[in-house]
Coordinates of N, CA, C and O in Angstrom, one line a residue:
M1 N 105.0 99.1 80.9 CA 103.7 99.4 81.4 C 102.6 98.6 80.7 O 102.7 98.5 79.4
N2 N 101.7 98.0 81.4 CA 100.8 97.1 80.7 C 99.7 97.9 80.0 O 99.5 99.1 80.3
D3 N 98.9 97.3 79.1 CA 98.0 98.0 78.3 C 96.8 98.6 79.1 O 96.4 99.7 78.8
T4 N 96.4 97.9 80.2 CA 95.3 98.5 81.0 C 95.7 99.8 81.7 O 95.0 100.7 81.8
T5 N 96.9 99.8 82.2 CA 97.4 101.0 82.9 C 97.6 102.1 81.9 O 97.2 103.3 82.2
L6 N 98.2 101.8 80.8 CA 98.4 102.9 79.7 C 97.0 103.4 79.2 O 96.8 104.6 79.1
S7 N 96.0 102.5 79.1 CA 94.7 102.9 78.7 C 94.0 103.8 79.7 O 93.3 104.7 79.3
F8 N 94.3 103.5 81.0 CA 93.7 104.4 82.0 C 94.2 105.8 81.8 O 93.5 106.8 81.9
Y9 N 95.5 106.0 81.7 CA 96.1 107.3 81.5 C 95.7 108.0 80.2 O 95.5 109.2 80.2
E10 N 95.5 107.2 79.2 CA 95.0 107.8 77.9 C 93.6 108.3 78.1 O 93.3 109.4 77.7
A11 N 92.8 107.5 78.7 CA 91.3 107.9 78.8 C 91.1 108.9 79.9 O 90.1 109.7 79.8
N12 N 91.9 109.1 80.9 CA 91.7 110.0 82.0 C 92.7 111.1 82.0 O 92.9 111.7 83.1
S13 N 93.4 111.4 81.0 CA 94.5 112.4 81.0 C 94.1 113.8 81.4 O 94.8 114.4 82.2
E14 N 92.9 114.3 81.0 CA 92.5 115.6 81.4 C 92.2 115.7 82.9 O 92.7 116.6 83.6
E15 N 91.5 114.7 83.4 CA 91.2 114.7 84.8 C 92.4 114.4 85.7 O 92.6 115.0 86.7
Y16 N 93.3 113.5 85.2 CA 94.5 113.2 85.9 C 95.4 114.4 86.1 O 96.1 114.6 87.1
T17 N 95.5 115.3 85.1 CA 96.4 116.4 85.2 C 95.7 117.7 85.7 O 96.4 118.7 85.9
A18 N 94.4 117.7 86.0 CA 93.6 118.9 86.3 C 94.1 119.6 87.6 O 94.2 120.8 87.6
D19 N 94.5 118.9 88.6 CA 94.8 119.5 89.9 C 96.2 119.4 90.3 O 96.6 119.5 91.5
K20 N 97.1 119.4 89.3 CA 98.5 119.3 89.6 C 99.2 120.6 89.6 O 99.7 121.1 88.6
S21 N 99.1 121.3 90.7 CA 99.6 122.7 90.7 C 101.0 122.9 91.3 O 101.7 123.9 91.0
A22 N 101.4 122.0 92.2 CA 102.7 122.2 92.9 C 103.6 121.0 92.6 O 103.2 119.8 92.6
P23 N 104.9 121.2 92.3 CA 105.8 120.1 92.0 C 106.0 119.3 93.3 O 105.8 119.7 94.4
N24 N 106.5 118.1 93.1 CA 106.8 117.2 94.2 C 107.9 117.9 95.0 O 109.0 118.2 94.5
P25 N 107.7 118.0 96.3 CA 108.8 118.7 97.1 C 110.1 117.9 97.1 O 111.2 118.5 97.4
R26 N 110.1 116.6 96.9 CA 111.4 115.8 96.8 C 112.2 116.1 95.5 O 113.3 115.7 95.5
L27 N 111.5 116.7 94.6 CA 112.2 117.0 93.3 C 113.4 117.9 93.5 O 114.5 117.7 93.0
F28 N 113.3 118.9 94.4 CA 114.4 119.9 94.6 C 115.6 119.2 95.3 O 116.8 119.6 95.0
T29 N 115.4 118.3 96.1 CA 116.6 117.6 96.7 C 117.3 116.8 95.6 O 118.6 116.8 95.6
F30 N 116.6 116.2 94.7 CA 117.2 115.5 93.6 C 118.0 116.5 92.7 O 119.1 116.2 92.4
L31 N 117.3 117.6 92.4 CA 118.0 118.5 91.5 C 119.3 119.1 92.1 O 120.3 119.4 91.4
N32 N 119.3 119.3 93.4 CA 120.5 119.8 94.1 C 121.7 118.8 94.0 O 122.8 119.2 94.2
Q33 N 121.4 117.5 93.7 CA 122.4 116.5 93.6 C 122.9 116.4 92.1 O 123.9 115.7 91.9
C34 N 122.2 117.0 91.2 CA 122.6 116.9 89.8 C 123.6 118.0 89.4 O 123.6 119.0 90.1
K35 N 124.3 117.8 88.4 CA 125.2 118.8 87.9 C 124.4 120.1 87.5 O 123.4 120.0 86.8
P36 N 124.8 121.2 88.0 CA 124.0 122.4 87.7 C 123.9 122.7 86.2 O 124.9 122.5 85.5
T37 N 122.7 123.0 85.8 CA 122.4 123.2 84.4 C 122.6 122.0 83.5 O 122.6 122.1 82.3
G38 N 122.7 120.8 84.1 CA 122.9 119.6 83.4 C 121.7 119.1 82.6 O 120.6 119.8 82.6
R39 N 121.8 118.0 82.0 CA 120.7 117.4 81.2 C 120.0 116.3 82.0 O 120.7 115.4 82.6
V40 N 118.7 116.5 82.2 CA 117.9 115.6 83.0 C 116.9 114.9 82.1 O 116.3 115.5 81.2
L41 N 116.7 113.6 82.3 CA 115.7 112.8 81.7 C 114.6 112.6 82.7 O 114.8 112.1 83.8
E42 N 113.4 112.9 82.3 CA 112.2 112.6 83.1 C 111.4 111.5 82.5 O 111.0 111.6 81.4
L43 N 111.3 110.4 83.2 CA 110.5 109.2 82.8 C 109.2 109.3 83.5 O 109.0 109.2 84.7
G44 N 108.1 109.5 82.6 CA 106.8 109.6 83.2 C 106.5 111.0 83.6 O 106.3 111.4 84.7
T45 N 106.4 111.9 82.6 CA 106.3 113.3 82.8 C 104.9 113.7 83.3 O 104.7 114.7 84.0
G46 N 103.9 112.8 83.0 CA 102.5 113.1 83.4 C 102.0 114.5 82.9 O 102.2 114.7 81.7
G47 N 101.5 115.3 83.7 CA 101.0 116.6 83.3 C 102.0 117.7 83.1 O 101.7 118.8 82.7
G48 N 103.3 117.4 83.5 CA 104.3 118.4 83.3 C 104.7 119.3 84.4 O 105.5 120.2 84.2
V49 N 104.0 119.1 85.6 CA 104.3 120.1 86.7 C 105.8 120.0 87.1 O 106.4 121.0 87.3
D50 N 106.3 118.8 87.4 CA 107.7 118.6 87.8 C 108.6 119.0 86.6 O 109.6 119.6 86.9
A51 N 108.2 118.7 85.4 CA 109.0 119.1 84.2 C 109.2 120.6 84.2 O 110.3 121.1 83.9
A52 N 108.1 121.3 84.4 CA 108.2 122.8 84.4 C 109.2 123.3 85.5 O 110.0 124.2 85.2
A53 N 109.2 122.7 86.6 CA 110.1 123.1 87.7 C 111.5 122.7 87.4 O 112.4 123.5 87.8
I54 N 111.7 121.6 86.7 CA 113.1 121.3 86.3 C 113.6 122.3 85.3 O 114.8 122.8 85.5
I55 N 112.9 122.7 84.4 CA 113.3 123.7 83.4 C 113.5 125.0 84.1 O 114.5 125.7 83.8
E56 N 112.6 125.4 84.9 CA 112.7 126.7 85.7 C 113.9 126.7 86.6 O 114.4 127.8 86.9
S57 N 114.4 125.6 87.0 CA 115.6 125.5 87.8 C 116.9 125.5 87.0 O 118.0 125.4 87.5
G58 N 116.8 125.7 85.6 CA 117.9 125.9 84.8 C 118.5 124.6 84.1 O 119.6 124.7 83.5
F59 N 117.8 123.5 84.2 CA 118.3 122.3 83.6 C 117.7 122.1 82.2 O 116.7 122.6 81.9
K60 N 118.5 121.4 81.4 CA 118.0 121.0 80.1 C 117.2 119.7 80.3 O 117.7 118.7 80.9
L61 N 116.0 119.6 79.8 CA 115.1 118.5 80.1 C 114.7 117.7 78.9 O 114.3 118.3 77.9
D62 N 114.9 116.4 78.9 CA 114.3 115.5 78.0 C 113.1 114.9 78.7 O 113.3 114.0 79.6
A63 N 111.9 115.3 78.4 CA 110.7 114.8 79.0 C 110.1 113.7 78.2 O 110.0 113.8 77.0
T64 N 109.6 112.6 78.9 CA 109.0 111.5 78.2 C 107.8 111.0 79.0 O 107.7 111.2 80.2
D65 N 106.8 110.4 78.3 CA 105.7 109.7 78.9 C 105.2 108.6 78.0 O 105.3 108.8 76.8
G66 N 104.7 107.5 78.6 CA 104.2 106.4 77.8 C 102.9 106.8 77.1 O 102.5 106.1 76.2
S67 N 102.1 107.7 77.7 CA 100.8 108.1 77.2 C 101.0 109.3 76.2 O 101.5 110.4 76.6
S68 N 100.5 109.1 75.0 CA 100.6 110.3 74.1 C 99.7 111.4 74.5 O 100.0 112.6 74.3
E69 N 98.6 111.1 75.2 CA 97.7 112.1 75.7 C 98.3 113.0 76.8 O 98.3 114.2 76.8
L70 N 99.0 112.3 77.7 CA 99.7 113.0 78.8 C 100.9 113.8 78.2 O 101.1 115.0 78.6
A71 N 101.6 113.2 77.2 CA 102.7 113.9 76.6 C 102.2 115.2 75.9 O 102.9 116.2 76.0
A72 N 101.1 115.2 75.3 CA 100.5 116.4 74.6 C 100.2 117.5 75.6 O 100.5 118.6 75.4
I73 N 99.6 117.1 76.7 CA 99.2 118.0 77.8 C 100.5 118.7 78.4 O 100.6 119.9 78.6
A74 N 101.5 117.8 78.7 CA 102.7 118.3 79.3 C 103.5 119.2 78.3 O 104.0 120.2 78.7
S75 N 103.4 118.9 77.0 CA 104.1 119.7 76.0 C 103.6 121.1 76.0 O 104.3 122.1 76.0
L76 N 102.3 121.2 76.1 CA 101.7 122.6 76.2 C 102.1 123.3 77.5 O 102.4 124.5 77.4
R77 N 102.2 122.6 78.6 CA 102.5 123.2 79.9 C 104.0 123.7 79.9 O 104.3 124.8 80.4
I78 N 104.9 122.9 79.3 CA 106.3 123.3 79.4 C 106.9 124.0 78.2 O 108.0 124.4 78.2
G79 N 106.1 124.0 77.1 CA 106.5 124.8 75.9 C 107.6 124.1 75.1 O 108.4 124.7 74.4
Q80 N 107.7 122.8 75.2 CA 108.7 122.0 74.4 C 108.1 120.6 74.3 O 107.2 120.2 75.0
P81 N 108.6 119.9 73.3 CA 108.0 118.5 73.0 C 108.3 117.6 74.2 O 109.3 117.7 74.9
V82 N 107.3 116.7 74.4 CA 107.5 115.6 75.3 C 107.4 114.3 74.5 O 106.4 114.1 73.8
K83 N 108.4 113.5 74.5 CA 108.5 112.3 73.7 C 107.6 111.2 74.3 O 107.6 111.0 75.5
T84 N 106.8 110.6 73.4 CA 106.0 109.4 73.8 C 107.0 108.2 73.7 O 107.4 107.9 72.7
M85 N 107.2 107.6 74.9 CA 108.2 106.6 75.0 C 107.9 105.7 76.2 O 107.7 106.2 77.3
L86 N 107.9 104.4 76.0 CA 107.8 103.4 77.1 C 109.2 103.3 77.7 O 110.2 103.5 77.0
F87 N 109.3 102.8 78.9 CA 110.5 102.8 79.7 C 111.5 101.8 79.0 O 112.7 102.1 78.9
N88 N 111.0 100.7 78.5 CA 111.9 99.7 77.8 C 112.4 100.2 76.5 O 113.2 99.4 75.8
E89 N 112.0 101.3 76.0 CA 112.5 101.9 74.8 C 113.6 102.9 75.0 O 114.2 103.4 74.0
L90 N 114.0 103.1 76.2 CA 115.1 104.0 76.5 C 116.4 103.4 75.9 O 116.8 102.3 76.2
D91 N 117.1 104.2 75.1 CA 118.2 103.6 74.4 C 119.4 104.7 74.3 O 120.1 104.7 73.4
A92 N 119.5 105.5 75.4 CA 120.5 106.5 75.4 C 121.8 105.9 76.1 O 121.7 104.9 76.8
N93 N 122.9 106.5 75.8 CA 124.2 106.0 76.4 C 125.0 107.2 76.9 O 125.5 108.0 76.1
G94 N 125.1 107.3 78.2 CA 126.0 108.3 78.9 C 125.8 109.7 78.6 O 126.7 110.5 78.5
I95 N 124.5 110.1 78.6 CA 124.2 111.5 78.2 C 123.4 112.3 79.3 O 123.3 113.5 79.2
Y96 N 122.9 111.6 80.3 CA 122.1 112.3 81.3 C 122.8 112.5 82.7 O 123.4 111.6 83.2
D97 N 122.8 113.8 83.2 CA 123.3 114.1 84.5 C 122.4 113.7 85.6 O 122.8 113.7 86.8
G98 N 121.1 113.5 85.3 CA 120.1 113.1 86.2 C 119.0 112.4 85.5 O 118.7 112.7 84.4
V99 N 118.3 111.5 86.2 CA 117.1 110.8 85.7 C 116.1 110.9 86.8 O 116.4 110.5 88.0
Y100 N 114.9 111.3 86.5 CA 113.9 111.6 87.5 C 112.6 110.8 87.1 O 112.2 110.9 85.9
A101 N 112.1 109.9 88.0 CA 111.0 109.1 87.7 C 110.0 109.0 88.9 O 110.1 108.2 89.7
C102 N 109.2 110.0 88.9 CA 108.3 110.2 90.1 C 107.0 109.3 89.8 O 106.2 109.7 88.9
A103 N 106.8 108.3 90.6 CA 105.6 107.4 90.5 C 105.3 106.9 89.1 O 104.2 106.7 88.7
S104 N 106.4 106.6 88.4 CA 106.2 106.1 87.0 C 106.8 104.7 86.9 O 106.1 103.8 86.4
L105 N 108.0 104.4 87.4 CA 108.6 103.1 87.3 C 107.8 102.1 88.2 O 107.9 100.9 88.0
T106 N 106.9 102.6 89.0 CA 106.1 101.7 89.9 C 105.1 100.9 89.0 O 104.5 100.0 89.5
H107 N 104.9 101.3 87.7 CA 104.0 100.6 86.8 C 104.8 99.6 86.0 O 104.1 98.8 85.2
V108 N 106.1 99.4 86.1 CA 106.8 98.5 85.3 C 106.7 97.1 85.9 O 106.9 96.9 87.1
P109 N 106.3 96.1 85.2 CA 106.2 94.7 85.7 C 107.5 94.3 86.4 O 108.6 94.6 85.9
R110 N 107.3 93.7 87.6 CA 108.5 93.3 88.3 C 109.6 92.6 87.5 O 110.8 92.9 87.6
H111 N 109.1 91.7 86.6 CA 110.1 90.9 85.9 C 110.8 91.7 84.8 O 111.8 91.3 84.2
E112 N 110.4 93.0 84.5 CA 111.0 93.8 83.5 C 111.8 95.0 84.2 O 112.5 95.7 83.5
L113 N 111.6 95.2 85.5 CA 112.2 96.4 86.1 C 113.7 96.4 86.1 O 114.4 97.4 85.9
G114 N 114.3 95.2 86.3 CA 115.8 95.1 86.3 C 116.4 95.6 85.0 O 117.4 96.4 85.0
E115 N 115.8 95.2 83.9 CA 116.3 95.7 82.5 C 116.1 97.2 82.4 O 117.0 97.9 81.8
V116 N 115.0 97.7 82.9 CA 114.8 99.2 82.8 C 115.8 99.9 83.6 O 116.4 100.9 83.2
V117 N 116.1 99.4 84.8 CA 117.1 100.0 85.7 C 118.5 100.0 85.0 O 119.2 101.0 85.0
S118 N 118.8 98.9 84.3 CA 120.1 98.8 83.6 C 120.1 99.8 82.4 O 121.1 100.5 82.2
R119 N 119.0 100.0 81.8 CA 118.9 101.0 80.7 C 119.1 102.5 81.3 O 119.8 103.3 80.6
I120 N 118.5 102.7 82.4 CA 118.7 104.0 83.1 C 120.2 104.2 83.4 O 120.7 105.3 83.1
H121 N 120.8 103.2 84.0 CA 122.2 103.3 84.4 C 123.1 103.6 83.1 O 123.9 104.5 83.1
R122 N 122.8 102.9 82.0 CA 123.6 103.1 80.8 C 123.4 104.5 80.2 O 124.3 105.1 79.6
A123 N 122.2 105.1 80.4 CA 121.9 106.4 79.9 C 122.6 107.6 80.7 O 122.6 108.7 80.2
M124 N 123.1 107.3 81.8 CA 123.6 108.3 82.7 C 125.1 108.5 82.5 O 125.8 107.6 82.1
T125 N 125.5 109.8 82.8 CA 127.0 110.1 82.8 C 127.6 109.6 84.1 O 126.8 109.3 85.1
E126 N 128.9 109.6 84.2 CA 129.5 109.3 85.5 C 129.2 110.4 86.5 O 129.0 111.5 86.2
N127 N 128.9 110.0 87.7 CA 128.5 110.8 88.8 C 127.1 111.4 88.7 O 126.7 112.2 89.5
A128 N 126.3 110.9 87.8 CA 124.9 111.3 87.7 C 124.1 110.6 88.8 O 124.5 109.6 89.4
V129 N 122.9 111.1 89.0 CA 122.0 110.6 90.0 C 120.6 110.3 89.4 O 120.2 111.0 88.5
V130 N 120.0 109.3 89.9 CA 118.6 108.9 89.6 C 117.8 108.9 90.8 O 118.3 108.5 91.9
W131 N 116.6 109.4 90.7 CA 115.6 109.4 91.8 C 114.3 108.8 91.2 O 113.8 109.2 90.2
A132 N 113.8 107.7 91.9 CA 112.6 107.0 91.4 C 111.8 106.6 92.6 O 112.3 106.1 93.5
S133 N 110.5 106.9 92.5 CA 109.6 106.6 93.6 C 108.6 105.5 93.2 O 108.2 105.4 92.0
F134 N 108.2 104.7 94.2 CA 107.4 103.5 94.0 C 106.3 103.4 95.1 O 106.6 103.8 96.2
K135 N 105.2 102.9 94.8 CA 104.2 102.5 95.8 C 104.8 101.3 96.5 O 105.2 100.3 95.9
A136 N 104.7 101.3 97.9 CA 105.2 100.2 98.7 C 104.1 99.1 98.8 O 102.9 99.5 98.8
G137 N 104.5 97.9 99.0 CA 103.6 96.8 99.2 C 104.3 95.5 99.1 O 105.5 95.4 98.9
A138 N 103.5 94.4 99.4 CA 104.1 93.1 99.5 C 104.2 92.4 98.1 O 105.1 91.6 97.9
K139 N 103.2 92.6 97.2 CA 103.3 91.9 96.0 C 102.6 92.7 94.9 O 101.7 93.5 95.2
E140 N 103.0 92.4 93.7 CA 102.5 93.2 92.5 C 101.0 92.9 92.3 O 100.5 91.9 92.7
G141 N 100.3 93.9 91.7 CA 98.9 93.8 91.5 C 98.3 95.1 91.0 O 99.0 96.0 90.7
S142 N 97.0 95.1 90.9 CA 96.3 96.3 90.4 C 95.6 97.0 91.5 O 95.1 96.4 92.4
D143 N 95.4 98.3 91.3 CA 94.6 99.1 92.3 C 93.1 99.1 91.9 O 92.8 98.5 90.9
A144 N 92.3 99.8 92.6 CA 90.9 99.8 92.4 C 90.5 100.5 91.0 O 89.4 100.2 90.5
L145 N 91.5 101.2 90.4 CA 91.2 101.9 89.1 C 91.7 101.0 88.0 O 91.7 101.4 86.8
G146 N 92.3 99.8 88.3 CA 92.8 98.9 87.3 C 94.2 99.2 86.8 O 94.7 98.5 85.9
R147 N 94.9 100.1 87.5 CA 96.3 100.4 87.1 C 97.2 99.3 87.8 O 97.1 99.1 89.0
Y148 N 98.2 98.8 87.0 CA 99.2 97.8 87.6 C 100.2 98.6 88.4 O 100.7 99.6 88.0
Y149 N 100.6 98.0 89.5 CA 101.7 98.4 90.3 C 102.6 97.3 90.7 O 102.1 96.2 91.0
N150 N 103.9 97.5 90.8 CA 104.9 96.4 91.1 C 105.0 96.3 92.7 O 105.5 95.3 93.1
Y151 N 104.6 97.2 93.5 CA 104.5 97.1 94.9 C 105.6 96.4 95.6 O 105.5 95.2 95.9
F152 N 106.7 97.1 95.8 CA 107.9 96.5 96.4 C 108.0 96.8 97.9 O 107.5 97.9 98.3
Q153 N 108.7 96.0 98.7 CA 109.1 96.3 100.0 C 110.5 96.9 99.9 O 111.2 96.7 98.9
Q154 N 110.9 97.7 100.8 CA 112.2 98.5 100.7 C 113.4 97.6 100.4 O 114.2 97.9 99.5
D155 N 113.6 96.5 101.2 CA 114.7 95.7 101.0 C 114.7 95.0 99.6 O 115.8 94.8 99.0
Q156 N 113.5 94.6 99.1 CA 113.4 94.0 97.7 C 113.8 95.1 96.7 O 114.5 94.7 95.7
L157 N 113.4 96.3 96.8 CA 113.7 97.3 95.8 C 115.2 97.6 95.8 O 115.8 97.7 94.7
I158 N 115.8 97.8 97.0 CA 117.2 98.0 97.0 C 118.0 96.9 96.4 O 118.9 97.1 95.6
S159 N 117.6 95.6 96.7 CA 118.3 94.5 96.1 C 118.2 94.4 94.6 O 119.1 94.1 93.9
L160 N 117.0 94.8 94.1 CA 116.8 94.8 92.6 C 117.7 95.8 92.0 O 118.3 95.5 91.0
W161 N 117.7 97.0 92.5 CA 118.6 98.1 92.0 C 120.1 97.7 92.0 O 120.8 97.9 91.1
R162 N 120.5 97.1 93.1 CA 121.9 96.7 93.2 C 122.2 95.6 92.2 O 123.3 95.6 91.7
A163 N 121.3 94.7 92.0 CA 121.6 93.6 91.1 C 121.5 94.0 89.6 O 122.1 93.3 88.7
S164 N 120.9 95.1 89.3 CA 120.7 95.5 87.9 C 121.8 96.4 87.3 O 121.9 96.5 86.1
A165 N 122.6 97.0 88.2 CA 123.7 97.9 87.7 C 124.7 98.2 88.8 O 124.4 97.9 89.9
S166 N 125.9 98.7 88.4 CA 126.9 99.0 89.3 C 126.8 100.4 89.8 O 127.3 101.4 89.1
W167 N 126.1 100.6 90.9 CA 125.9 102.0 91.4 C 127.0 102.2 92.5 O 127.4 101.4 93.2
R168 N 127.5 103.5 92.5 CA 128.4 103.9 93.5 C 127.7 104.0 94.9 O 128.4 103.7 95.9
K169 N 126.5 104.4 94.9 CA 125.7 104.6 96.1 C 124.3 104.4 95.8 O 123.7 104.9 94.8
I170 N 123.6 103.7 96.8 CA 122.1 103.6 96.7 C 121.6 103.9 98.1 O 122.0 103.4 99.1
E171 N 120.6 104.8 98.1 CA 119.8 105.1 99.3 C 118.4 104.9 99.1 O 117.9 105.1 97.9
A172 N 117.6 104.6 100.1 CA 116.2 104.5 100.0 C 115.5 105.4 101.1 O 116.1 105.6 102.2
E173 N 114.4 105.9 100.8 CA 113.6 106.6 101.8 C 112.1 106.1 101.7 O 111.7 105.6 100.7
A174 N 111.4 106.3 102.8 CA 110.0 105.9 102.8 C 109.2 107.0 103.5 O 109.7 107.6 104.4
W175 N 107.9 107.1 103.1 CA 107.0 108.1 103.7 C 105.6 107.7 103.4 O 105.4 106.9 102.5
T176 N 104.7 108.3 104.1 CA 103.3 108.1 103.8 C 102.7 109.4 103.2 O 103.0 110.5 103.8
G177 N 102.1 109.3 102.1 CA 101.5 110.4 101.4 C 100.2 110.0 100.8 O 99.4 109.3 101.4
S178 N 99.9 110.6 99.6 CA 98.7 110.2 98.9 C 99.0 110.0 97.5 O 100.1 110.2 97.1
A179 N 98.0 109.8 96.7 CA 98.1 109.6 95.3 C 96.9 110.1 94.6 O 96.0 110.7 95.2
Y180 N 96.8 109.8 93.3 CA 95.7 110.3 92.5 C 94.3 109.9 93.0 O 93.4 110.6 93.0
D181 N 94.3 108.7 93.6 CA 93.0 108.2 94.2 C 92.7 108.8 95.5 O 91.7 108.4 96.1
R182 N 93.5 109.6 96.1 CA 93.3 110.4 97.3 C 93.4 109.5 98.6 O 93.0 109.9 99.6
K183 N 93.8 108.3 98.4 CA 93.9 107.4 99.5 C 95.3 107.5 100.2 O 96.3 107.7 99.5
P184 N 95.5 107.3 101.5 CA 96.8 107.2 102.1 C 97.7 106.2 101.4 O 97.2 105.1 101.1
T185 N 98.9 106.5 101.1 CA 99.7 105.7 100.3 C 101.1 105.6 100.9 O 101.7 106.7 101.2
D186 N 101.7 104.4 101.1 CA 103.0 104.3 101.5 C 103.9 104.3 100.3 O 103.7 103.5 99.3
W187 N 104.9 105.2 100.3 CA 105.8 105.4 99.2 C 107.2 105.0 99.5 O 107.6 105.1 100.7
L188 N 108.0 104.5 98.5 CA 109.4 104.3 98.6 C 110.1 105.1 97.5 O 109.5 105.2 96.5
A189 N 111.3 105.5 97.8 CA 112.1 106.1 96.7 C 113.5 105.6 96.8 O 114.1 105.4 97.8
I190 N 114.1 105.5 95.6 CA 115.5 105.1 95.5 C 116.2 106.3 94.9 O 115.8 107.0 94.0
T191 N 117.4 106.6 95.5 CA 118.3 107.6 95.0 C 119.6 106.8 94.8 O 120.1 106.2 95.7
A192 N 120.0 106.8 93.5 CA 121.3 106.0 93.2 C 122.2 106.9 92.4 O 121.8 107.7 91.5
M193 N 123.5 106.8 92.7 CA 124.5 107.5 92.0 C 125.4 106.6 91.2 O 125.8 105.5 91.7
K194 N 125.7 107.0 90.0 CA 126.5 106.2 89.1 C 128.0 106.5 89.4 O 128.4 107.6 89.6

């Protein structure tokens, strides 16, 4: 994550987390694919709304965020520590039954994403699943708030994931929703199984 993006989340953490009351509805489809009561890594916990739902669903959660401010807010919400960690600092090996990254890996520079995907794959157990969502677009750049996005098209994103690790299965989905800036947003998500 670049410094400008991280600075945005540090400076706007209270406002960013203020109206997050319902978990991502796609979270539960992901959790249903994970080993029941298994260990889940969340990359980009944000305000902790999805993290709370993961814990309430009976999973053991390792929550992380690149922003120390967001990590502190999420820790209060979920009642357990949230580790401040950048994606390229992930150094686990074969311990996660699921990895969840909602609108977080979309901030990884394109030239670094393959290595991050490899690190995620290495951190997963056999038969584990990862779900990661991205803003769709033609080329990387910044939004009106100064946050960096890698903006992939679906075929590019699938190709990058396939080239970065040996997945048993990769699926993609696309939808139109919204984001923090309240603008209509085209989203992509990857679900991959090790």
